Each structure stands twice: as C-alpha cells, then as structure tokens.
CSV table of C-alpha atoms and ligand atoms in Angstrom, one decimal:
chain,number,residue,atom,x,y,z
W,1,MET,CA,-161.6,-10.9,76.7
W,2,LEU,CA,-162.5,-8.8,79.7
W,3,THR,CA,-163.0,-11.7,82.1
W,4,GLY,CA,-162.8,-10.6,85.7
W,5,LYS,CA,-162.8,-6.9,84.8
W,6,ARG,CA,-165.3,-4.7,86.6
W,7,VAL,CA,-166.8,-1.8,84.8
W,8,LEU,CA,-168.9,0.9,86.5
W,9,LEU,CA,-171.1,2.3,83.8
W,10,ILE,CA,-172.7,5.7,84.5
W,11,VAL,CA,-175.7,6.4,82.2
W,12,SER,CA,-176.5,10.1,82.1
W,13,GLY,CA,-179.4,11.8,80.4
W,14,GLY,CA,-179.5,11.6,76.6
W,15,ILE,CA,-181.4,9.7,73.9
W,16,ALA,CA,-178.3,7.7,73.3
W,17,ALA,CA,-178.9,5.9,76.6
W,18,TYR,CA,-180.6,3.2,74.7
W,19,LYS,CA,-177.2,2.2,73.1
W,20,SER,CA,-175.8,1.7,76.6
W,21,LEU,CA,-178.1,-1.3,76.9
W,22,GLU,CA,-176.3,-2.9,74.0
W,23,LEU,CA,-173.0,-1.9,75.5
W,24,ILE,CA,-173.9,-3.8,78.7
W,25,ARG,CA,-174.8,-6.9,76.7
W,26,ARG,CA,-171.5,-6.8,74.8
W,27,LEU,CA,-169.5,-6.2,78.0
W,28,LYS,CA,-171.1,-9.2,79.7
W,29,GLU,CA,-170.5,-11.4,76.6
W,30,LYS,CA,-166.8,-10.5,77.0
W,31,GLY,CA,-166.8,-11.6,80.6
W,32,ALA,CA,-166.8,-8.2,82.3
W,33,ALA,CA,-168.9,-7.5,85.5
W,34,VAL,CA,-171.0,-4.4,84.9
W,35,ARG,CA,-172.5,-2.3,87.7
W,36,CYS,CA,-174.6,0.7,86.7
W,37,ILE,CA,-175.4,4.2,88.1
W,38,LEU,CA,-178.4,5.7,86.4
W,39,THR,CA,-178.7,9.5,86.8
W,40,LYS,CA,-182.1,11.1,87.3
W,41,ALA,CA,-182.0,12.5,83.7
W,42,GLY,CA,-180.8,9.1,82.4
W,43,ALA,CA,-183.9,7.5,84.0
W,44,GLN,CA,-186.0,9.6,81.6
W,45,PHE,CA,-184.6,7.5,78.7
W,46,VAL,CA,-184.0,4.0,80.1
W,47,THR,CA,-185.4,2.2,83.1
W,48,PRO,CA,-183.4,0.8,86.1
W,49,LEU,CA,-185.1,-2.5,85.3
W,50,SER,CA,-183.6,-2.8,81.8
W,51,LEU,CA,-180.1,-2.0,83.1
W,52,SER,CA,-180.5,-4.4,86.0
W,53,ALA,CA,-181.9,-7.2,83.8
W,54,LEU,CA,-178.9,-6.9,81.4
W,55,SER,CA,-176.2,-6.4,84.0
W,56,GLY,CA,-177.6,-8.9,86.5
W,57,GLU,CA,-176.8,-6.4,89.2
W,58,LYS,CA,-178.6,-3.8,91.3
W,59,VAL,CA,-178.8,-0.4,89.7
W,60,TYR,CA,-177.7,2.6,91.8
W,61,GLY,CA,-179.4,6.0,91.5
W,62,GLU,CA,-179.6,8.2,94.6
W,63,LEU,CA,-176.7,9.5,96.6
W,64,PHE,CA,-178.6,9.5,99.9
W,65,ASP,CA,-180.6,6.3,99.5
W,66,LEU,CA,-179.9,4.6,102.8
W,67,THR,CA,-180.3,1.1,101.4
W,68,ASP,CA,-177.8,1.8,98.7
W,69,GLU,CA,-175.3,3.5,101.0
W,70,ALA,CA,-175.6,0.6,103.5
W,71,GLU,CA,-175.1,-2.0,100.8
W,72,MET,CA,-172.4,-0.2,98.8
W,73,GLY,CA,-171.2,3.3,99.8
W,74,HIS,CA,-170.5,5.7,96.9
W,75,ILE,CA,-166.7,5.6,97.5
W,76,GLN,CA,-166.7,1.8,97.5
W,77,LEU,CA,-168.8,1.8,94.3
W,78,SER,CA,-166.1,3.8,92.4
W,79,ARG,CA,-163.1,2.0,94.1
W,80,ASP,CA,-164.5,-1.5,93.3
W,81,ALA,CA,-164.3,-0.9,89.5
W,82,ASP,CA,-161.3,-1.3,87.2
W,83,LEU,CA,-162.7,1.4,84.9
W,84,LEU,CA,-165.5,4.0,85.1
W,85,VAL,CA,-167.3,4.6,81.8
W,86,VAL,CA,-169.8,7.4,81.3
W,87,ALA,CA,-172.0,6.6,78.3
W,88,PRO,CA,-173.8,8.7,77.3
W,89,ALA,CA,-171.8,11.6,78.8
W,90,SER,CA,-174.1,14.6,78.6
W,91,ALA,CA,-172.8,18.2,78.4
W,92,ASP,CA,-174.0,18.5,82.0
W,93,ILE,CA,-172.0,15.6,83.5
W,94,LEU,CA,-168.9,16.7,81.6
W,95,ALA,CA,-169.3,20.2,83.2
W,96,LYS,CA,-169.8,18.7,86.6
W,97,MET,CA,-166.7,16.5,86.2
W,98,THR,CA,-164.6,19.5,85.1
W,99,GLN,CA,-165.8,21.5,88.1
W,100,GLY,CA,-165.4,18.7,90.6
W,101,ARG,CA,-169.1,18.9,91.6
W,102,ALA,CA,-170.6,16.1,93.7
W,103,ASP,CA,-174.3,16.7,94.0
W,104,ASP,CA,-175.6,13.3,92.9
W,105,LEU,CA,-174.3,9.7,93.0
W,106,ALA,CA,-172.8,9.8,89.5
W,107,SER,CA,-170.8,13.0,90.0
W,108,THR,CA,-169.7,11.9,93.5
W,109,ALA,CA,-168.5,8.5,92.3
W,110,LEU,CA,-166.5,10.2,89.5
W,111,LEU,CA,-164.9,12.7,92.0
W,112,ALA,CA,-164.2,9.9,94.5
W,113,THR,CA,-162.5,7.5,92.1
W,114,ASP,CA,-158.8,6.8,91.7
W,115,LYS,CA,-159.5,4.6,88.7
W,116,PRO,CA,-159.3,5.4,85.0
W,117,VAL,CA,-162.3,7.1,83.4
W,118,LEU,CA,-163.6,6.9,79.9
W,119,VAL,CA,-166.3,9.2,78.6
W,120,ALA,CA,-168.5,8.8,75.5
W,121,PRO,CA,-170.0,12.2,74.9
W,122,ALA,CA,-173.5,12.5,73.3
W,123,MET,CA,-175.3,15.8,72.8
W,124,ASN,CA,-176.8,18.2,70.3
W,125,VAL,CA,-174.1,19.5,67.8
W,126,ARG,CA,-174.4,23.1,69.1
W,127,MET,CA,-173.9,22.0,72.7
W,128,TRP,CA,-170.9,19.9,71.5
W,129,GLU,CA,-169.3,22.7,69.6
W,130,HIS,CA,-169.9,25.3,72.3
W,131,ALA,CA,-166.6,26.7,73.7
W,132,ALA,CA,-167.7,25.7,77.2
W,133,THR,CA,-168.0,22.1,76.3
W,134,GLN,CA,-164.8,22.1,74.3
W,135,ALA,CA,-162.9,23.7,77.2
W,136,ASN,CA,-164.4,21.2,79.7
W,137,LEU,CA,-163.3,18.3,77.5
W,138,ALA,CA,-159.8,19.7,77.1
W,139,THR,CA,-159.5,20.0,80.8
W,140,LEU,CA,-160.7,16.4,81.4
W,141,LYS,CA,-158.3,15.1,78.7
W,142,ALA,CA,-155.4,16.9,80.3
W,143,ARG,CA,-156.4,15.2,83.6
W,144,GLY,CA,-156.1,11.8,81.8
W,145,VAL,CA,-159.8,11.1,81.1
W,146,ALA,CA,-160.1,9.0,77.9
W,147,THR,CA,-162.7,9.8,75.4
W,148,VAL,CA,-164.5,7.9,72.6
W,149,GLY,CA,-166.5,9.8,70.0
W,150,PRO,CA,-168.8,11.6,69.4
W,151,ASN,CA,-169.5,10.7,65.8
W,152,GLU,CA,-170.9,12.8,63.0
W,153,GLY,CA,-174.4,12.1,61.7
W,154,ASP,CA,-178.1,12.8,61.9
W,155,MET,CA,-179.2,13.6,65.4
W,156,ALA,CA,-182.4,12.8,67.2
W,157,CYS,CA,-183.1,16.5,67.4
W,158,GLY,CA,-183.2,16.8,63.6
W,159,GLU,CA,-179.8,18.5,63.2
W,160,TYR,CA,-176.7,17.1,61.6
W,161,GLY,CA,-173.1,17.1,62.9
W,162,PHE,CA,-170.9,15.9,65.6
W,163,GLY,CA,-172.7,14.8,68.8
W,164,ARG,CA,-173.9,11.3,68.2
W,165,MET,CA,-172.6,8.9,70.8
W,166,ALA,CA,-170.0,6.4,69.5
W,167,GLU,CA,-171.5,3.0,68.7
W,168,PRO,CA,-171.4,0.2,71.4
W,169,ALA,CA,-168.6,-1.6,69.4
W,170,GLU,CA,-166.5,1.5,69.4
W,171,ILE,CA,-167.0,2.1,73.1
W,172,LEU,CA,-166.2,-1.6,73.8
W,173,ALA,CA,-162.9,-1.2,71.8
W,174,ALA,CA,-162.1,2.0,73.8
W,175,ILE,CA,-162.8,0.1,77.1
W,176,GLU,CA,-160.5,-2.7,76.1
W,177,ALA,CA,-157.8,-0.2,75.1
W,178,ALA,CA,-158.2,1.7,78.3
W,179,LEU,CA,-157.9,-1.4,80.4
W,180,ASN,CA,-155.0,-2.8,78.4
W,181,ALA,CA,-153.1,0.5,78.4
W,182,ARG,CA,-153.0,0.3,82.1
W,183,LYS,CA,-152.6,-3.4,82.5
W,184,GLY,CA,-149.5,-4.0,84.6
W,185,LEU,CA,-148.4,-0.4,84.5
W,186,LEU,CA,-150.4,1.3,87.2
W,187,GLY,CA,-148.0,1.4,90.2
W,188,ALA,CA,-145.2,0.1,87.9
W,189,LEU,CA,-143.2,3.3,88.5
W,190,SER,CA,-143.5,3.4,92.2
W,191,GLY,CA,-140.2,3.9,93.9
W,192,LEU,CA,-139.1,6.2,91.1
W,193,ARG,CA,-138.7,9.9,91.5
W,194,ALA,CA,-139.5,12.0,88.5
W,195,LEU,CA,-139.1,15.6,87.4
W,196,VAL,CA,-141.0,17.2,84.6
W,197,THR,CA,-140.8,20.7,83.1
W,198,SER,CA,-143.8,22.1,81.3
W,199,GLY,CA,-145.2,25.2,79.7
W,200,PRO,CA,-143.5,28.3,78.5
W,201,THR,CA,-141.3,30.7,80.4
W,202,HIS,CA,-142.0,34.4,80.5
W,203,GLU,CA,-138.9,36.6,80.4
W,204,PRO,CA,-139.6,40.2,81.5
W,205,ILE,CA,-138.5,43.1,79.3
W,206,ASP,CA,-140.1,45.7,81.6
W,207,PRO,CA,-143.0,45.6,84.1
W,208,VAL,CA,-145.6,45.2,81.3
W,209,ARG,CA,-143.8,43.2,78.5
W,210,TYR,CA,-142.2,39.8,78.3
W,211,ILE,CA,-140.7,37.4,75.9
W,212,ALA,CA,-142.8,34.2,75.6
W,213,ASN,CA,-143.9,31.4,73.3
W,214,ARG,CA,-147.0,29.5,72.4
W,215,SER,CA,-146.7,26.5,74.8
W,216,SER,CA,-149.9,25.7,76.8
W,217,GLY,CA,-148.3,23.1,79.1
W,218,LYS,CA,-150.7,20.3,77.9
W,219,GLN,CA,-147.9,17.9,76.9
W,220,GLY,CA,-145.7,18.4,79.9
W,221,HIS,CA,-148.7,18.3,82.4
W,222,ALA,CA,-150.0,15.1,80.7
W,223,ILE,CA,-146.6,13.5,81.2
W,224,ALA,CA,-146.3,14.6,84.9
W,225,ALA,CA,-149.9,13.4,85.5
W,226,ALA,CA,-149.2,10.0,83.9
W,227,LEU,CA,-145.9,9.5,85.8
W,228,ALA,CA,-147.7,10.2,89.1
W,229,ARG,CA,-150.7,8.0,88.1
W,230,HIS,CA,-148.2,5.1,87.6
W,231,GLY,CA,-146.7,5.6,91.0
W,232,ALA,CA,-143.7,7.9,90.5
W,233,GLU,CA,-143.1,10.5,93.1
W,234,THR,CA,-143.3,13.4,90.7
W,235,THR,CA,-142.4,17.1,90.7
W,236,LEU,CA,-143.8,19.3,88.0
W,237,VAL,CA,-142.0,22.6,87.4
W,238,SER,CA,-144.4,24.6,85.4
W,239,GLY,CA,-144.1,27.9,83.6
W,240,PRO,CA,-147.2,30.2,83.3
W,241,SER,CA,-150.1,28.0,82.1
W,242,GLN,CA,-153.9,28.1,82.3
W,243,LEU,CA,-154.0,24.4,83.2
W,244,PRO,CA,-155.0,23.2,86.7
W,245,ASP,CA,-152.3,21.5,88.8
W,246,PRO,CA,-152.5,17.8,88.1
W,247,PRO,CA,-153.5,15.7,91.1
W,248,GLY,CA,-151.2,13.4,93.0
W,249,LEU,CA,-147.9,15.3,92.5
W,250,LYS,CA,-146.0,18.4,93.6
W,251,THR,CA,-146.3,21.4,91.2
W,252,VAL,CA,-143.8,24.3,91.5
W,253,HIS,CA,-144.9,27.4,89.6
W,254,VAL,CA,-142.2,29.6,88.0
W,255,GLU,CA,-142.0,32.4,85.5
W,256,THR,CA,-138.6,32.6,84.0
W,257,ALA,CA,-135.9,30.1,82.8
W,258,GLN,CA,-133.6,31.0,85.7
W,259,GLU,CA,-136.4,30.3,88.2
W,260,MET,CA,-137.2,27.0,86.3
W,261,LEU,CA,-133.5,25.9,86.5
W,262,ALA,CA,-133.4,26.7,90.3
W,263,ALA,CA,-136.6,24.7,90.9
W,264,CYS,CA,-135.2,21.8,88.9
W,265,ARG,CA,-132.0,21.8,90.8
W,266,ALA,CA,-134.0,21.9,94.1
W,267,ALA,CA,-136.0,18.8,92.9
W,268,LEU,CA,-132.9,16.6,92.5
W,269,PRO,CA,-132.1,13.8,93.0
W,270,VAL,CA,-134.5,12.1,90.7
W,271,GLU,CA,-134.2,9.0,88.5
W,272,VAL,CA,-136.1,10.4,85.5
W,273,ALA,CA,-136.2,13.9,84.2
W,274,VAL,CA,-138.5,14.9,81.3
W,275,CYS,CA,-138.0,18.4,79.8
W,276,ALA,CA,-141.1,19.3,78.0
W,277,ALA,CA,-141.1,23.0,78.7
W,278,ALA,CA,-140.6,25.5,75.9
W,279,VAL,CA,-137.9,27.5,77.7
W,280,ALA,CA,-137.2,30.9,76.2
W,281,ASP,CA,-133.6,30.7,74.9
W,282,TRP,CA,-133.1,34.4,75.4
W,283,ARG,CA,-134.0,37.0,78.1
W,284,ALA,CA,-133.5,40.8,78.3
W,285,ALA,CA,-130.0,41.5,79.5
W,286,ASN,CA,-131.3,44.2,81.9
W,287,ALA,CA,-135.1,44.0,82.4
W,288,ALA,CA,-136.2,47.6,83.0
W,289,GLN,CA,-137.8,48.6,86.3
W,290,GLN,CA,-140.1,51.1,84.6
W,291,LYS,CA,-142.2,50.7,81.4
W,292,LEU,CA,-139.9,51.4,78.4
W,293,LYS,CA,-141.1,54.2,76.1
W,294,LYS,CA,-141.2,53.6,72.4
W,295,ASP,CA,-140.2,57.1,71.5
W,296,ASN,CA,-136.7,57.2,73.1
W,297,GLY,CA,-135.4,54.1,71.3
W,298,SER,CA,-135.0,52.0,74.4
W,299,LEU,CA,-137.2,49.2,73.1
W,300,ALA,CA,-135.3,49.1,69.8
W,301,ALA,CA,-132.0,48.9,71.7
W,302,LEU,CA,-133.2,45.9,73.7
W,303,GLN,CA,-130.2,43.7,74.5
W,304,LEU,CA,-130.7,40.0,74.9
W,305,THR,CA,-128.6,37.5,76.8
W,306,GLN,CA,-128.8,33.7,76.6
W,307,ASN,CA,-130.7,31.7,79.2
W,308,PRO,CA,-129.3,28.6,80.9
W,309,ASP,CA,-130.1,25.3,79.1
W,310,ILE,CA,-131.9,23.3,81.7
W,311,LEU,CA,-131.9,20.1,79.7
W,312,ALA,CA,-128.2,20.3,79.1
W,313,GLU,CA,-127.5,21.1,82.8
W,314,LEU,CA,-129.6,18.1,84.0
W,315,SER,CA,-127.7,15.9,81.5
W,316,ALA,CA,-124.4,17.0,82.9
W,317,ALA,CA,-125.3,17.0,86.6
W,318,GLY,CA,-122.5,14.6,87.6
W,319,ALA,CA,-123.4,12.5,90.6
W,320,GLN,CA,-126.9,14.1,90.6
W,321,ARG,CA,-127.6,13.1,86.9
W,322,PRO,CA,-130.9,11.3,86.6
W,323,SER,CA,-130.6,7.8,85.2
W,324,LEU,CA,-132.8,8.8,82.3
W,325,VAL,CA,-132.8,12.4,80.9
W,326,ILE,CA,-135.5,13.0,78.3
W,327,GLY,CA,-135.8,16.1,76.2
W,328,PHE,CA,-138.1,17.4,73.5
W,329,ALA,CA,-137.2,19.0,70.2
W,330,ALA,CA,-139.7,21.4,68.8
W,331,GLU,CA,-138.9,21.9,65.1
W,332,THR,CA,-140.6,23.5,62.1
W,333,GLU,CA,-138.5,21.6,59.5
W,334,LYS,CA,-136.2,18.5,59.3
W,335,VAL,CA,-137.7,17.4,62.6
W,336,VAL,CA,-135.8,14.1,63.0
W,337,GLU,CA,-132.5,15.4,61.7
W,338,GLN,CA,-132.6,18.4,64.0
W,339,GLY,CA,-133.8,16.2,66.9
W,340,ARG,CA,-130.8,13.9,66.3
W,341,ALA,CA,-128.5,16.9,66.5
W,342,LYS,CA,-130.1,18.0,69.7
W,343,LEU,CA,-129.7,14.6,71.3
W,344,ALA,CA,-126.0,14.9,70.7
W,345,ARG,CA,-125.6,18.5,71.6
W,346,LYS,CA,-127.6,18.4,74.9
W,347,GLY,CA,-126.2,15.1,76.1
W,348,CYS,CA,-129.6,13.7,77.1
W,349,ASP,CA,-130.7,10.0,76.6
W,350,TRP,CA,-133.8,10.4,74.5
W,351,ILE,CA,-135.3,13.2,72.4
W,352,LEU,CA,-139.0,13.3,71.6
W,353,ALA,CA,-139.0,15.3,68.4
W,354,ASN,CA,-142.3,17.0,67.4
W,355,ASP,CA,-143.3,19.2,64.5
W,356,VAL,CA,-144.4,22.7,65.6
W,357,ALA,CA,-144.7,24.2,62.1
W,358,PRO,CA,-147.7,26.5,61.6
W,359,GLY,CA,-150.7,24.4,60.9
W,360,SER,CA,-149.4,21.4,63.0
W,361,ALA,CA,-151.5,22.6,66.1
W,362,THR,CA,-148.8,20.9,68.3
W,363,PHE,CA,-148.6,24.1,70.4
W,364,GLY,CA,-151.8,24.3,72.4
W,365,GLY,CA,-153.6,21.4,70.6
W,366,ASP,CA,-154.7,18.1,72.2
W,367,ASP,CA,-152.7,15.8,69.8
W,368,ASN,CA,-149.1,15.2,69.0
W,369,ARG,CA,-146.9,13.1,66.7
W,370,ILE,CA,-143.6,12.0,68.2
W,371,HIS,CA,-140.4,10.7,66.8
W,372,LEU,CA,-138.6,9.1,69.7
W,373,ILE,CA,-134.8,9.4,69.0
W,374,THR,CA,-132.4,7.4,71.1
W,375,ALA,CA,-128.8,6.1,70.5
W,376,GLU,CA,-130.5,3.0,69.0
W,377,GLY,CA,-132.4,4.9,66.3
W,378,VAL,CA,-135.7,6.5,65.6
W,379,ASP,CA,-139.2,5.2,66.5
W,380,ASP,CA,-142.0,7.1,64.7
W,381,TRP,CA,-145.1,7.1,66.8
W,382,PRO,CA,-148.5,7.6,65.1
W,383,GLN,CA,-150.5,10.8,65.8
W,384,MET,CA,-152.2,10.4,69.2
W,385,THR,CA,-153.5,12.6,72.0
W,386,LYS,CA,-151.0,14.2,74.3
W,387,VAL,CA,-152.4,12.0,77.1
W,388,GLU,CA,-151.7,8.9,75.0
W,389,VAL,CA,-148.1,10.2,74.3
W,390,ALA,CA,-147.7,10.5,78.1
W,391,GLU,CA,-148.9,6.9,78.6
W,392,ARG,CA,-146.6,5.5,75.9
W,393,LEU,CA,-143.7,7.4,77.3
W,394,CYS,CA,-144.4,6.0,80.8
W,395,ARG,CA,-144.5,2.5,79.3
W,396,GLN,CA,-141.1,3.1,77.6
W,397,ILE,CA,-139.6,4.5,80.8
W,398,ALA,CA,-140.9,1.5,82.9
W,399,THR,CA,-139.4,-1.0,80.3
W,400,THR,CA,-136.1,0.8,80.1
W,401,LEU,CA,-135.6,1.2,83.9
W,402,GLY,CA,-136.7,-2.4,84.4
W,403,HIS,CA,-139.7,-1.4,86.5
S,501,PMT,O1,-147.2,22.9,75.8
S,501,PMT,P1,-148.0,22.4,74.6
S,501,PMT,O2,-148.9,23.4,74.0
S,501,PMT,O3,-148.7,21.1,74.9
S,501,PMT,O4,-146.9,22.1,73.5
S,501,PMT,C1,-146.0,21.0,73.6
S,501,PMT,C2,-144.6,21.4,73.2
S,501,PMT,C3,-144.6,21.7,71.7
S,501,PMT,C4,-144.1,22.7,73.9
S,501,PMT,C5,-143.7,20.2,73.6
S,501,PMT,O5,-144.1,19.0,73.0
S,501,PMT,C6,-142.2,20.5,73.2
S,501,PMT,O6,-141.8,20.3,72.1
S,501,PMT,N1,-141.4,21.0,74.2
S,501,PMT,C7,-140.1,21.5,74.0
S,501,PMT,C8,-140.1,22.9,73.4
S,501,PMT,C9,-138.8,23.4,73.1
S,501,PMT,O7,-138.5,24.4,73.7
S,501,PMT,O8,-138.0,22.7,72.4
S,501,PMT,P2,-136.5,23.2,71.9
S,501,PMT,O9,-136.2,22.4,70.7
S,501,PMT,O10,-136.4,24.6,71.8
S,501,PMT,O11,-135.6,22.7,73.1
S,501,PMT,C10,-135.1,21.4,73.2
S,501,PMT,C11,-135.1,20.9,74.6
S,501,PMT,O12,-134.3,21.6,75.4
S,501,PMT,C12,-136.5,20.8,75.2
S,501,PMT,O13,-136.5,19.6,76.0
S,501,PMT,C13,-136.5,22.0,76.1
S,501,PMT,O14,-137.3,21.8,77.3
S,501,PMT,C14,-135.0,22.1,76.5
S,501,PMT,N2,-134.5,23.5,76.8
S,501,PMT,C15,-134.4,24.4,75.8
S,501,PMT,C16,-133.9,25.6,76.1
S,501,PMT,C17,-133.5,25.9,77.4
S,501,PMT,N3,-133.0,27.1,77.7
S,501,PMT,N4,-133.6,25.0,78.4
S,501,PMT,C18,-134.1,23.8,78.1
S,501,PMT,O15,-134.2,22.9,79.0
C-alpha cells in the first residue's frame, strides 16, 4: 500500500500520456495522494480536467501563473512530494533534466527537488537510440534518477522497437520499489563521515602518454552520491572521469595514485571508506619531462615502479582506521576466490568482487553484479544498476554500523 505517500506526477508530451491517467487511478487505489504537473506539450495529449478528475487535485501548468504560485510555489510543489515521477518522460524533458534547465514549471520543479525522481521514458525508437538521449539517461542514472522502461513493441508512429512507455502496472511497481528502497534510510547515515575513491588513475610516462585503465567512475560516483543522499558527510576522491561531480558532497580531483593517496589521507578521519577506484598498480619510475622518442629505445626501456596501495593503507591506518573499510576486487576469472584472497591480503572488512572480463560491460556500463565477501561468507547479489548497487551497499553499511 502507498497510504499517506505523496507523488508528484509530471506528464510531459507524448502519446503515452493517456496511460498516465490509468497510473493516477492505480496510485489512488493504493492510497497515494497524487498531484500533477502537465507540460504544454503534455496538454496536447491529455486535458487538465482528466488529470484533475482522477487525482482529485488541482493540476499545475504554468511557472508564472500567479494563482498557482500564490497557492503552491514551485519549490513547495516539489518539496511536498515523497517522490517525483515523470511519465511519460519525453526526450526533451530528459535533456532538460540533464542540463539543469528550468524554463517551465516541470523542469523547475525537477531542478528544485531534493526528493527521489523516477522517469518512465517514452519516445520514438530512433530518438531513444540516439547517442544524445542515451548519454542523457546515463548522466541521470549516475545522479541517482531511477528509470522504468521503455518497453519494446509497436509504436504509435508506425515503427517498431524500444520506446513504448512502461505499462501503468510496471510504473506502479517501480514507484513502490523507489519509495521502499528509501523508506527509513534517507538521513539514516547522518553523523557518519565517508570517503569514496572512484575512477581510474593516470600515471604519466611523458608529457603526452600515460598508463590508465577503463574505469568510468560510474560505480564509485554512484556510491558517493548515495552515501551523501542518505546523510553521510562524504568526500569523493576521483581520478580523471567524464562524470559531473555528484551533488551534496565534496569532490577532490586527482590524476595519479600518489595524489589519490594524499587526498585520502587528508580526508581522514572518517567512519566508512569505500575504495571503488581502479588505481594503476604501476607507474613509470621516472616520468620523462620531454616526449620520449620511439627510435632511441627509451619507450622500450620504460621502467615501472609499484604504486602505493590505498586500500591496504586505509585498512592499516592505526588510530585513523575507519570503522568500516570496503574494497572492490575487479577480476576476470575466479572472481569470488580472488576476492577472498584480496580481503585477506588488503586487511579490509568487506570486498565487493565484480567480474570485469571482456563482454561483462562492468567497466563503463550501467550495471554490475556484486559478490559481497566478508568474514562471515559470500552474499551473491543479482545483476542490478550501479545506482542500485550503491543503494544496497548504503543499506548494508547502515545496518552494520547500527545507524
Ligand atoms: O568505474 P566503472 O566504469 O563504473 O567500473 C567500476 C569498477 C569495475 C572500476 C569497480 O566496480 C571496481 O571493481 N573497482 C576496483 C577496481 C580495481 O582496481 O580493482 P583491484 O582488484 O585491482 O583492486 C582491489 C582494491 O584495491 C580496489 O578496492 C582498489 O580500489 C584498491 N586499490 C588497488 C590498487 C592500489 N594501488 N590501490 C588501491 O586502493
């Protein structure tokens, strides 16, 4: 049941807007209070009267409507809800959310909110598959926005493929999951200080070349964002990444493993440390000041030296040791076995082992499959998004530290 829950439903422009009427009916049946914002484009497909009749509430449309602002300011509108749902979420509104634009009531409410957001994309298959839409969606997911659908099927425009909005029952289930996932957890980590490492490190060979790896930072950034969302005072130490800094926390940008270690030391003391960065194990012993030439053998004679192990250092930090030190193990074979060995070798409390074999798409992808290894044993998590991994990890941290 959703009794007492308040959902702010944003209906943007798309033929699937008619399904939102059914969604309102189902939400009301479950006991939720539903308030609607109907965008200008959305109003081409459904009327304010239908939304108002089903929700039993006034429907909001214009940002600068004086009556609306006097009754319920746009900030209040988004803060009053437990969850914001955008259904249908057009390509346009996803782009606006990504860019942080606020040129109408819907986009302003989405920018002003500090509440969880769920989007149900609906659009033509080509628009859905376009690199711009996919990049927007990846950014939104990395910021913690939950998604449901789209589904595959025949489209109103006569084409076939992905782009159909999820069915009302699926959106309802996603709403329940989003509300339950956060039930009792938001704010549960307040009072905790957390440190997260994320992304790759770049180890210079000369001014134009460096040693690196395929980490995007998605997993580490998602964990830092989730810790901050749940109230922990969080420092993210990030290697080079294309991702934006997550909101509500301090991000320290570094390039090399040595810089990452220094930034981690400076962030202590903390109660929780999560090392999700793919730190280069080796660096050039003497990075050249000038570009090395391939014809004099200097590149072939490249000498490597071992980098400091940040996870092992944090695990052995004496009085400064965090109460909970969590590492990752990125393996291409015998994932759990090697993860167990890493837990013992590095002296941390938990290892999240994940498979990074070619074809796994763990590096750079949106999903991950974790084996949580502790002194008690191994917990195999199902495949889920990196944001969901972050949420589950936060729950586990809260339980373990009695928060
Ligand atoms: O960034 P994404 O594209 O989202 O991909 C996510 C990920 C695959 C990078 C992430 O899930 C992950 O597995 N991170 C750890 C990658 C790694 O370097 O694993 P490892 O098995 O080599 O190292 C084990 C642990 O020691 C890790 O916690 C690592 O952060 C830490 N380490 C390693 C070497 C080093 N010099 N210092 C460290 O702190």
